[in-house]
mmCIF file of C-alpha atoms in Angstrom:
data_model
loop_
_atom_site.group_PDB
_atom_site.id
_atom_site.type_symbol
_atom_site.label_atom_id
_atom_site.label_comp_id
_atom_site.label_asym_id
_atom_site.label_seq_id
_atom_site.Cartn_x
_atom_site.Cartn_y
_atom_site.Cartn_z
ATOM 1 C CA UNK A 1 -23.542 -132.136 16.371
ATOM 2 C CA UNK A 2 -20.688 -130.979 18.505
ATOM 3 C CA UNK A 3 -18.039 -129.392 16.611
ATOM 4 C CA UNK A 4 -15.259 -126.865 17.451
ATOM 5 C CA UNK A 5 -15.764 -123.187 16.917
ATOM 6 C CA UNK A 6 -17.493 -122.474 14.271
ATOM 7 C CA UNK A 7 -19.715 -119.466 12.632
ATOM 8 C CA UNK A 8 -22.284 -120.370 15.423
ATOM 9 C CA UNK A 9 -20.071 -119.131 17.972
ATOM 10 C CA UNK A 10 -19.423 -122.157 19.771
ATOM 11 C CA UNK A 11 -17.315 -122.964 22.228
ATOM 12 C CA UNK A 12 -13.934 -124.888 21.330
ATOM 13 C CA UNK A 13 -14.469 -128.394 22.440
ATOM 14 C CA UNK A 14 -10.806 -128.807 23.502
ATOM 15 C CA UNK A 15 -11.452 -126.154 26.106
ATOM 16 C CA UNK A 16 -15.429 -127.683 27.501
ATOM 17 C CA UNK A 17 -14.757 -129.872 31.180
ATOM 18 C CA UNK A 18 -14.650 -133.273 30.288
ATOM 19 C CA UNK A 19 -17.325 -134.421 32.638
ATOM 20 C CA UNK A 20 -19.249 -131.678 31.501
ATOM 21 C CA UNK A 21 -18.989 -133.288 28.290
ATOM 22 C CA UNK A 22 -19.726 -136.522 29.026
ATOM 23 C CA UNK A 23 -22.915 -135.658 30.995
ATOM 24 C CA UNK A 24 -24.210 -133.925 27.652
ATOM 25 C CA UNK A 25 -23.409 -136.693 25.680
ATOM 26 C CA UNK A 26 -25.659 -138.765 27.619
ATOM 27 C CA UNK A 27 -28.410 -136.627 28.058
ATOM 28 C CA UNK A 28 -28.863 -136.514 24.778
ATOM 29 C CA UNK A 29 -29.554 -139.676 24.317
ATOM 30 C CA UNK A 30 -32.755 -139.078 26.885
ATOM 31 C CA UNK A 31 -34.237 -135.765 26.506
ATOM 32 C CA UNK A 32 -36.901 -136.620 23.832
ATOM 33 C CA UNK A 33 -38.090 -139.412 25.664
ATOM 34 C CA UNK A 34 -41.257 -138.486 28.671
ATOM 35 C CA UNK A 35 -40.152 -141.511 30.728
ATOM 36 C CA UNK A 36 -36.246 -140.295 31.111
ATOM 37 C CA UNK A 37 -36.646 -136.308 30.160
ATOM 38 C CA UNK A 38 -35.897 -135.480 34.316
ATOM 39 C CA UNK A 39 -33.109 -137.651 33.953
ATOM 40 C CA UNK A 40 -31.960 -135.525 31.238
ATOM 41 C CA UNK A 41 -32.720 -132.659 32.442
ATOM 42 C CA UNK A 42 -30.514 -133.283 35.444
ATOM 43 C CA UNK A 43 -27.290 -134.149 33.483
ATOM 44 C CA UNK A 44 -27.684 -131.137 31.145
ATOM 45 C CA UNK A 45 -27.628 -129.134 34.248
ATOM 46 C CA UNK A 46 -24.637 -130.707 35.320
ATOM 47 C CA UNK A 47 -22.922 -129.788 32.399
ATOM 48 C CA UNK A 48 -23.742 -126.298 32.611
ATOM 49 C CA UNK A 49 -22.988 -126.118 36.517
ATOM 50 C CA UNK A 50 -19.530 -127.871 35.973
ATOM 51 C CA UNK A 51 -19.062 -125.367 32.613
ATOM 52 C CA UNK A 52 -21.090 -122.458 32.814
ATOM 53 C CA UNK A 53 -19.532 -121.401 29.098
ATOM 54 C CA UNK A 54 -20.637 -124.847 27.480
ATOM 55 C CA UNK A 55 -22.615 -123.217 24.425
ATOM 56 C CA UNK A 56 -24.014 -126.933 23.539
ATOM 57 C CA UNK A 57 -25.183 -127.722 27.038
ATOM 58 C CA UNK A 58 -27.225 -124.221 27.844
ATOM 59 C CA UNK A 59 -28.759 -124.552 24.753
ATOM 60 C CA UNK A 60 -29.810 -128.268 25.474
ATOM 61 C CA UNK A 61 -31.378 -127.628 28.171
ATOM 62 C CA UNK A 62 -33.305 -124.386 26.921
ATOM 63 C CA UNK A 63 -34.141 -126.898 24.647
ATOM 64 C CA UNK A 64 -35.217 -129.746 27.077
ATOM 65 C CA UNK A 65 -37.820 -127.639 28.919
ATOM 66 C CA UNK A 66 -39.334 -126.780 25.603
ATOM 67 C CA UNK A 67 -39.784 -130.376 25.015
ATOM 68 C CA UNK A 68 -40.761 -130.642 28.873
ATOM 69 C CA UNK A 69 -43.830 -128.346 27.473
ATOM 70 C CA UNK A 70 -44.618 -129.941 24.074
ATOM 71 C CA UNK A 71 -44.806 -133.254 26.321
ATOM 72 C CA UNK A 72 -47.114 -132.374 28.748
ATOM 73 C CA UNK A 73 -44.480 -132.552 31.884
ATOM 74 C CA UNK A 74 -44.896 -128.559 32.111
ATOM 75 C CA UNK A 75 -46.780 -125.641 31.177
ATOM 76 C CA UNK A 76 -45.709 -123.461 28.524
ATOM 77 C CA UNK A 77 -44.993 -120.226 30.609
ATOM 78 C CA UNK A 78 -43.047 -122.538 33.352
ATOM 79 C CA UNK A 79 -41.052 -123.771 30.420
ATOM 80 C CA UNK A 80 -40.072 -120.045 29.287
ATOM 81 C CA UNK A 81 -39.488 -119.043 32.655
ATOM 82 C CA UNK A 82 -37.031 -121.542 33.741
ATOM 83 C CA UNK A 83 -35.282 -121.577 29.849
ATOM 84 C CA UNK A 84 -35.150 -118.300 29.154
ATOM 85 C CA UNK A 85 -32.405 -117.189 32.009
ATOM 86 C CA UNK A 86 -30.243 -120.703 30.942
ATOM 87 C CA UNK A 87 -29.975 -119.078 26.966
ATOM 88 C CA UNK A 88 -29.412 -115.381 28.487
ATOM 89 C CA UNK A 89 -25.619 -115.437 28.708
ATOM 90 C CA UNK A 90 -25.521 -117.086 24.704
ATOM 91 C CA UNK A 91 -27.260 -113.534 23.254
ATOM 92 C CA UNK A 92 -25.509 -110.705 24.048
ATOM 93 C CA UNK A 93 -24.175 -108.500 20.949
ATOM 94 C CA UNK A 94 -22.345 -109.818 17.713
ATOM 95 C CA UNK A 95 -21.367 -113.072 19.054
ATOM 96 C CA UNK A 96 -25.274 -114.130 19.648
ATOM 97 C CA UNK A 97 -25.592 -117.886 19.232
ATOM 98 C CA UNK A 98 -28.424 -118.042 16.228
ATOM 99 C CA UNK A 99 -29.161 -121.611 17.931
ATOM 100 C CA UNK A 100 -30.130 -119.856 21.275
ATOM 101 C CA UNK A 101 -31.264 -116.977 19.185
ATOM 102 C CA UNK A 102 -34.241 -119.272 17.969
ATOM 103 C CA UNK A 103 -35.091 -121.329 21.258
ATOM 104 C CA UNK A 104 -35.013 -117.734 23.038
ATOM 105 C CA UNK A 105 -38.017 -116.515 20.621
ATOM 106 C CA UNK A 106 -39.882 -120.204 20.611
ATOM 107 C CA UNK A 107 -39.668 -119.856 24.703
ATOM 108 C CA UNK A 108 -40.908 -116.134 24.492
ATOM 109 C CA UNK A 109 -43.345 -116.710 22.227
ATOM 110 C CA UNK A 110 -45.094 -119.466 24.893
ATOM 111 C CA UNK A 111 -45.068 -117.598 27.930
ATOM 112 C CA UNK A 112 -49.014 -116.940 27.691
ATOM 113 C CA UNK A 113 -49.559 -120.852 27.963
ATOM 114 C CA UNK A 114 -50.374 -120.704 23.779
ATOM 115 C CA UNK A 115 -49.272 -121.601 21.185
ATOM 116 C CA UNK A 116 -46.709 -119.426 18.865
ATOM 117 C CA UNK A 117 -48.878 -116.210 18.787
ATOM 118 C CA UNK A 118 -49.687 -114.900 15.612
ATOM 119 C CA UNK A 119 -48.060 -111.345 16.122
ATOM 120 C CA UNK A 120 -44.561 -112.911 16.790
ATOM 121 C CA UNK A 121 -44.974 -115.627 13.977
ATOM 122 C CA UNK A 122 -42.824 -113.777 11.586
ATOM 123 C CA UNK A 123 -39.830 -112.910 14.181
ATOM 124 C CA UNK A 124 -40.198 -117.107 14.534
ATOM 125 C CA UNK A 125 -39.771 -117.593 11.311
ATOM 126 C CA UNK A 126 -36.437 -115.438 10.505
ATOM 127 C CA UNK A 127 -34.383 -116.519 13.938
ATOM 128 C CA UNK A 128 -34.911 -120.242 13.271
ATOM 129 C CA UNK A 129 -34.591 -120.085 9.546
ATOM 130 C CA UNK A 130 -31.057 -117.980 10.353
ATOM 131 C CA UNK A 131 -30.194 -120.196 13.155
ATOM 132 C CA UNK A 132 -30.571 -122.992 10.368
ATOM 133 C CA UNK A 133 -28.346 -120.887 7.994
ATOM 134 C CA UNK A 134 -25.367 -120.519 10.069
ATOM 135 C CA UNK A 135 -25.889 -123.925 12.507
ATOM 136 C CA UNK A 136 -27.105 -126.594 9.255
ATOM 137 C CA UNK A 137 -25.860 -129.548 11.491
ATOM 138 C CA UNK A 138 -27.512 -129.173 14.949
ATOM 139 C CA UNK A 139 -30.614 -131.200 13.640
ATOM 140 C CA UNK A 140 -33.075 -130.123 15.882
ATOM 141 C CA UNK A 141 -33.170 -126.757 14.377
ATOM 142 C CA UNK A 142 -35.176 -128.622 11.265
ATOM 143 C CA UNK A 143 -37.312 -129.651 13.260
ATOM 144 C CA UNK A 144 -38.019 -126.306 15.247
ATOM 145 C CA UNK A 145 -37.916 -124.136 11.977
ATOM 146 C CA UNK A 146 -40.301 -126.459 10.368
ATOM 147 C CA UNK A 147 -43.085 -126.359 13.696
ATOM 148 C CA UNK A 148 -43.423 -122.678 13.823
ATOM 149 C CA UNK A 149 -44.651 -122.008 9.426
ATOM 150 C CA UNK A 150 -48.161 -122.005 9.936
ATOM 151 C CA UNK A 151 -50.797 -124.795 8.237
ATOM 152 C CA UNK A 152 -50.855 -123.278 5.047
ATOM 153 C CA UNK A 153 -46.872 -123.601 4.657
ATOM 154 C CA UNK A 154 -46.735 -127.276 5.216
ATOM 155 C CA UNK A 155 -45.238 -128.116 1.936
ATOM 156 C CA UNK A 156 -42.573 -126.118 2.728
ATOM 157 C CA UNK A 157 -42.654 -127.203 6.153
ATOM 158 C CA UNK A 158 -42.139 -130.973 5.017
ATOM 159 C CA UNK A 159 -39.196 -129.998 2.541
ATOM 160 C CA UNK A 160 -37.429 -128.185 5.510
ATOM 161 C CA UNK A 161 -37.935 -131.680 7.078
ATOM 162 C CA UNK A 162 -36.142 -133.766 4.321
ATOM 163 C CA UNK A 163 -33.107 -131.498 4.095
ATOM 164 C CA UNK A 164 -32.633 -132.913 7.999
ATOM 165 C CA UNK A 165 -33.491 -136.364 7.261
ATOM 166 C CA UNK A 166 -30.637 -136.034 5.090
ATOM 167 C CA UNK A 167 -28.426 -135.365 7.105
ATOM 168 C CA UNK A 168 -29.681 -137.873 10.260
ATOM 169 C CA UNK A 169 -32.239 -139.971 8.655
ATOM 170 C CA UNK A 170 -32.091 -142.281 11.655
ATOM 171 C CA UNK A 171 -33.845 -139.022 14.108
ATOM 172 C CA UNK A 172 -36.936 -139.806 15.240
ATOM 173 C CA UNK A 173 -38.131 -136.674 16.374
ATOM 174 C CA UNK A 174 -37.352 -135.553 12.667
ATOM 175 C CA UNK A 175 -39.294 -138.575 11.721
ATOM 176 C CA UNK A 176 -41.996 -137.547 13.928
ATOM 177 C CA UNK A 177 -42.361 -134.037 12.406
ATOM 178 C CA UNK A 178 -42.885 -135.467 8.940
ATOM 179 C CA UNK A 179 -45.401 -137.297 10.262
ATOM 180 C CA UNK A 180 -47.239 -134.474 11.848
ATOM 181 C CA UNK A 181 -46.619 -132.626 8.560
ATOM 182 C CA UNK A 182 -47.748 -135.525 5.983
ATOM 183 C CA UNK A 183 -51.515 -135.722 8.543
ATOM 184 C CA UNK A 184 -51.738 -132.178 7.934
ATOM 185 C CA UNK A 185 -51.122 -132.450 3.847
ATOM 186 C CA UNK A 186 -53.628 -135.457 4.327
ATOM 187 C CA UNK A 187 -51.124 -138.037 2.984
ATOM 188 C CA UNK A 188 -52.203 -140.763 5.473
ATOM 189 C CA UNK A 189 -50.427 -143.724 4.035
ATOM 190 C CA UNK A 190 -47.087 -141.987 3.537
ATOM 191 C CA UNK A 191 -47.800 -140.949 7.330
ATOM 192 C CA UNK A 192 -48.660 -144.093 7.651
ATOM 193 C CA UNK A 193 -45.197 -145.404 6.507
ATOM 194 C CA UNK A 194 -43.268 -143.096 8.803
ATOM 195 C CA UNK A 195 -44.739 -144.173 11.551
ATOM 196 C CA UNK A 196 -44.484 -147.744 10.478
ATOM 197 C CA UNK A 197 -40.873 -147.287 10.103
ATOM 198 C CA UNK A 198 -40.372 -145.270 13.137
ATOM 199 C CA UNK A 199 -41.400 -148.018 15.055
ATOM 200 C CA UNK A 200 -39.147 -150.339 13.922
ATOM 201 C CA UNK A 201 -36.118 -148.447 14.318
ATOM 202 C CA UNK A 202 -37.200 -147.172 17.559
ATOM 203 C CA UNK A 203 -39.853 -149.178 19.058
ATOM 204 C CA UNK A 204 -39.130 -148.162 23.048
ATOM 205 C CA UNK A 205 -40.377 -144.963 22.077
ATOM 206 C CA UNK A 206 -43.743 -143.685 22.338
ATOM 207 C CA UNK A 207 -43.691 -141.744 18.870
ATOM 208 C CA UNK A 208 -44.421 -143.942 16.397
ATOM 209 C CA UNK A 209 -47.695 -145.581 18.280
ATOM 210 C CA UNK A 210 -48.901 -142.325 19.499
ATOM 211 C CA UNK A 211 -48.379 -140.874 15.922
ATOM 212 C CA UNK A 212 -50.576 -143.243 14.509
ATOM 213 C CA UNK A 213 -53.064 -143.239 17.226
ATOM 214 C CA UNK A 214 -53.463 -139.470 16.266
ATOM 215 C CA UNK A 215 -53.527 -139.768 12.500
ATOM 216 C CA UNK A 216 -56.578 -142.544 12.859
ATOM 217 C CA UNK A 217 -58.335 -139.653 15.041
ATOM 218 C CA UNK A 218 -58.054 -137.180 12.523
ATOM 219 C CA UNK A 219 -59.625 -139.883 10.315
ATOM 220 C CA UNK A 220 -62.614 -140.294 12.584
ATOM 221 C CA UNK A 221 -61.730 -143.828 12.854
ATOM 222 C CA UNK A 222 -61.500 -144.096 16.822
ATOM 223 C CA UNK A 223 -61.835 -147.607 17.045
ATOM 224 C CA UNK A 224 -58.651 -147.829 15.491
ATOM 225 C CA UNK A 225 -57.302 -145.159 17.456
ATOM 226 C CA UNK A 226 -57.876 -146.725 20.302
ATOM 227 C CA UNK A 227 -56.013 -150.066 19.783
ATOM 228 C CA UNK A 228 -52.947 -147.580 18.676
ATOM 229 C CA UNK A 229 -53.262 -145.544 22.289
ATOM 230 C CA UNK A 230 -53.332 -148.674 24.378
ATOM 231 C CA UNK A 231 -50.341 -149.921 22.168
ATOM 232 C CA UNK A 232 -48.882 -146.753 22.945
ATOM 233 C CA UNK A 233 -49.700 -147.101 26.729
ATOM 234 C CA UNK A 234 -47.716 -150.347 26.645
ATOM 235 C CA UNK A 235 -44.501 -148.490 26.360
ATOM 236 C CA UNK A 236 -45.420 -145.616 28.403
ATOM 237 C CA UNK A 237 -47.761 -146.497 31.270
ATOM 238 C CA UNK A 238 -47.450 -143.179 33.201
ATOM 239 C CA UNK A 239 -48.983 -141.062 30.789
ATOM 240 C CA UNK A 240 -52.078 -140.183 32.036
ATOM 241 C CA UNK A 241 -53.053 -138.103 28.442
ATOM 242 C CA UNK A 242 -52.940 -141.561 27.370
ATOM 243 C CA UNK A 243 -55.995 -143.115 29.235
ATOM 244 C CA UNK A 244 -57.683 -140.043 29.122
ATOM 245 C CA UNK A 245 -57.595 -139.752 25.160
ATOM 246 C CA UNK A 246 -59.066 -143.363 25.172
ATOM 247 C CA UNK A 247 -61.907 -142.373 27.425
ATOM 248 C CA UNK A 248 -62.501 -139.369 24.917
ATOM 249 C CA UNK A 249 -62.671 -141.906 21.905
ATOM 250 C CA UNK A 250 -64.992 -144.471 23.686
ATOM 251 C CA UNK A 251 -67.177 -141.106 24.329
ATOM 252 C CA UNK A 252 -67.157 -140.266 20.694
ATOM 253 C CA UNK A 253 -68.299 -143.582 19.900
ATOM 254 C CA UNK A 254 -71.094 -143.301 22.555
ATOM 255 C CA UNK A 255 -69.541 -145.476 24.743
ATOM 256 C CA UNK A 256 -70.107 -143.552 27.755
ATOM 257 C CA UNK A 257 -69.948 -146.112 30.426
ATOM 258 C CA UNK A 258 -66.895 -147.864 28.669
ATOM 259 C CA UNK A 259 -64.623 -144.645 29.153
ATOM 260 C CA UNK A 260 -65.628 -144.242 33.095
ATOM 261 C CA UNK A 261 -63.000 -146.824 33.746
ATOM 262 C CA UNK A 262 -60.033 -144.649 31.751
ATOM 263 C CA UNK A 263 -60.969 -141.912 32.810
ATOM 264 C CA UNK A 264 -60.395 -143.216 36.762
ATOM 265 C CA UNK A 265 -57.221 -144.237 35.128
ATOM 266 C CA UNK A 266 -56.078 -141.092 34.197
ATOM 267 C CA UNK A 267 -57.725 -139.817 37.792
ATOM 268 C CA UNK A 268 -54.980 -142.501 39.344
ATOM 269 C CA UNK A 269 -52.141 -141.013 37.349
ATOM 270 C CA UNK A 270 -52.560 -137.329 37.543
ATOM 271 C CA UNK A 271 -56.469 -135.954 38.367
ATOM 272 C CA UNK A 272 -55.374 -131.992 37.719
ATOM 273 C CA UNK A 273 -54.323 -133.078 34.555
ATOM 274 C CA UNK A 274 -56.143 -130.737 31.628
ATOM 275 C CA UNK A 275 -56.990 -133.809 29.688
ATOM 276 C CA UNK A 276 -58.619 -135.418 32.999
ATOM 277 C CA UNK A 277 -59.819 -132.819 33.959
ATOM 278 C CA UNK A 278 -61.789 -132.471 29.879
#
């Protein structure tokens, strides 16, 4: 949400460039997408280069090339070295933005190529949940503060989830989180029904299919996983972590000379890939 300023700190959006605006406005309707993410990227840049003081826009594209790294496009410590100098100017003294407050310490926490490291997992867990505090209607932040509790907090995790869902029951990445978190409680059909639903109020994007795909692995039923990857290759053919997941499934069914032809696929579409390359 875009509002003027408020107890985040933001900008007045009399005062943000027009075009500056407008470029925002429509890469936010692409960042969370792999096939349109660059185009995204791009127009959030704009928007900072045309207003350098554009709270919203430096913090959506801190933002983007964390999602650039939970997609695959990047690496983790490329992500946090190219978002951490576009959040710098947002955390200087009392007027800190807690929204850039909490995408600074996600980026910092990933510049060893891991995931959240265990040492920093409490500093993780106060910026985002004060970031939520003070900023309850940028919706991502639901999503973030629920991703960094660990495995054994996934109740609360999934009740972090529904206070966004709320607010935006239409998001999709939301949607996608309480998927992730329902697998994890091993509540496959109410995963199962998020996914389903995802689907049909989004069905250009790749979340709902590859969702599923991953909830039938964790089942052990890779047959089934299967059909859901290629379904999910159907709206994203570029993917090469797609091909090369099927070629891992056909392997754990034994069917070694089934998966040689993915896993030329995924040789095609990106051979220094790590899932190729596994």
């Amino acid at each position: 949400a875009v509002r003027a300023k408020d107890a985040a700190g933001l900008k007045a959006l009399a005062s943000v460039d027009p075009q500056a605006y407008d470029d925002f406005l429509k890469a936010r309707a692409l960042y969370r997408d792999r096939r349109t993410i660059l185009k995204a990227l791009q127009l959030f840049r704009s928007a900072v280069a045309r207003d350098p003081g554009f709270a919203d826009a430096r913090i959506a594209l801190g933002r983007t090339y964390l999602q650039m790294a939970n997609t695959g496009v990047i690496g983790n410590q490329e992500a946090a070295e190219r978002g951490l100098p576009i959040l710098a100017p947002l955390l200087d003294g009392k007027d800190a933005d807690p929204r850039a407050l909490a995408y600074e310490a996600v980026l910092r926490s990933r510049k060893s190529d891991t995931e959240f490291n265990v040492e920093n997992r409490d500093e993780l867990i106060a910026v985002t949940a004060a970031a939520l505090a003070r900023a309850p209607n940028w919706i991502d932040l639901y999503g973030l503060a629920a991703e960094v509790l660990p495995d054994d907090r996934a109740t609360e995790a999934l009740a972090i989830i529904d206070r966004g869902l709320k607010i935006d029951p239409l998001s999709i990445a939301l949607l996608n989180e309480k998927g992730r978190k329902l697998r994890e409680l091993e509540r496959a059909d109410e995963a199962l029904a998020v996914y389903a639903s995802m689907r049909e109020l989004a069905p250009d994007s790749v979340m709902g299919y590859h969702g599923e795909t991953l909830l039938h692995e964790d089942e052990g039923r890779f047959a089934d996983a299967i059909y859901w990857c290629t379904r999910t290759m159907g709206v994203d053919p570029d993917d090469h972590e797609l091909p090369a997941f099927v070629a891992q499934y056909l392997l754990m069914l034994g069917l070694t000379e089934e998966a040689a032809p993915w896993v030329r696929r995924a040789e095609l579409l990106n051979a220094s890939g790590s899932d190729t390359q596994r």
